[in-house]
């Protein structure tokens, strides 16, 4: 498992390279980095996936420790490359494949330049961290991530199922797939995790992808990853739970909803927690965006949404929980989703899930 050999097919890699905007490709070349995402196998056979799935007993999941986010550090990075806005809407979980949500009043585009907006933006009190009790698609699409680190610790993060061509993509944080130069193993996604219960099963990673900036030097500005999970009982992930939309190169300082399964005190990983409010730009050490939020370890990789509809529980995933500063523990920060994050998503959705 976790061989440093790319699982991406030549076709997928070529497509990913073609989808990297010229500005991002030039910036990557200038930094000495391949503009295409970094990718590697997690499991490559049914027997391996069966072993990983069986490893994660309920007892092991409940005992897994929340992964500590990496401490931010100053870099010479200019931050993510920003190109044209691009977004795609989410899909409902139905017995019919590729059946889209009908999101009344929501503007969306595929490969276009339309920013993510909603015709009806409800006035929501800012939430620094409350249990989500309104139901909707976000309950099914958000889940806990479990894995074993290179030093043998069973740990947890959060993630989100997103709409994709292969119906098998989970978006999470870069440090939830690789940290301190080593990839995690035994990686699984458990949507709608409920205090040990797994209503939609345990989904085993087949392939992992992240930005070259995170892969090469763990640059916190690029702390994003996509994981392609294998089918379960003959069905794909978003065919079972649905998928959130994704959006890249969107305007900053917008209203955001952040979700996750914090598992460090005062939380225990048993409940889906959310924060909401207007994002602000980090002016301390990174090019990230910040949000008033008291989620703790284990929430890393949980989704940030623009244009979130509280009634349907659908939105456009536009960042993930990444880190907090020690001197400001009640503020969460997440990377700007620019061209590099978009290239990771595009490569992931064109990777074979089998």
Short mmCIF file of C-alpha atoms in Angstrom, two decimals, residues 83-88 108-116 247-250 342 346:
data_model
loop_
_atom_site.label_atom_id
_atom_site.label_comp_id
_atom_site.label_asym_id
_atom_site.label_seq_id
_atom_site.Cartn_x
_atom_site.Cartn_y
_atom_site.Cartn_z
CA UNK A 83 -7.93 32.02 -12.64
CA UNK A 84 -11.48 32.11 -13.92
CA UNK A 85 -14.27 31.05 -11.55
CA UNK A 86 -15.43 27.48 -12.10
CA UNK A 87 -18.16 25.51 -10.33
CA UNK A 88 -20.35 22.45 -10.64
CA UNK A 108 -24.20 27.50 -11.27
CA UNK A 109 -21.75 26.91 -14.08
CA UNK A 110 -19.52 24.18 -15.44
CA UNK A 111 -16.31 25.58 -16.81
CA UNK A 112 -17.80 29.06 -16.98
CA UNK A 113 -17.08 32.34 -15.27
CA UNK A 114 -20.21 32.69 -13.17
CA UNK A 115 -19.44 33.23 -9.46
CA UNK A 116 -21.34 31.06 -7.03
CA UNK A 247 -16.23 25.72 -6.71
CA UNK A 248 -12.83 27.26 -7.43
CA UNK A 249 -11.48 30.76 -7.91
CA UNK A 250 -14.45 32.34 -6.17
CA UNK A 342 -9.07 22.66 -9.18
CA UNK A 346 -10.24 17.39 -12.02
#
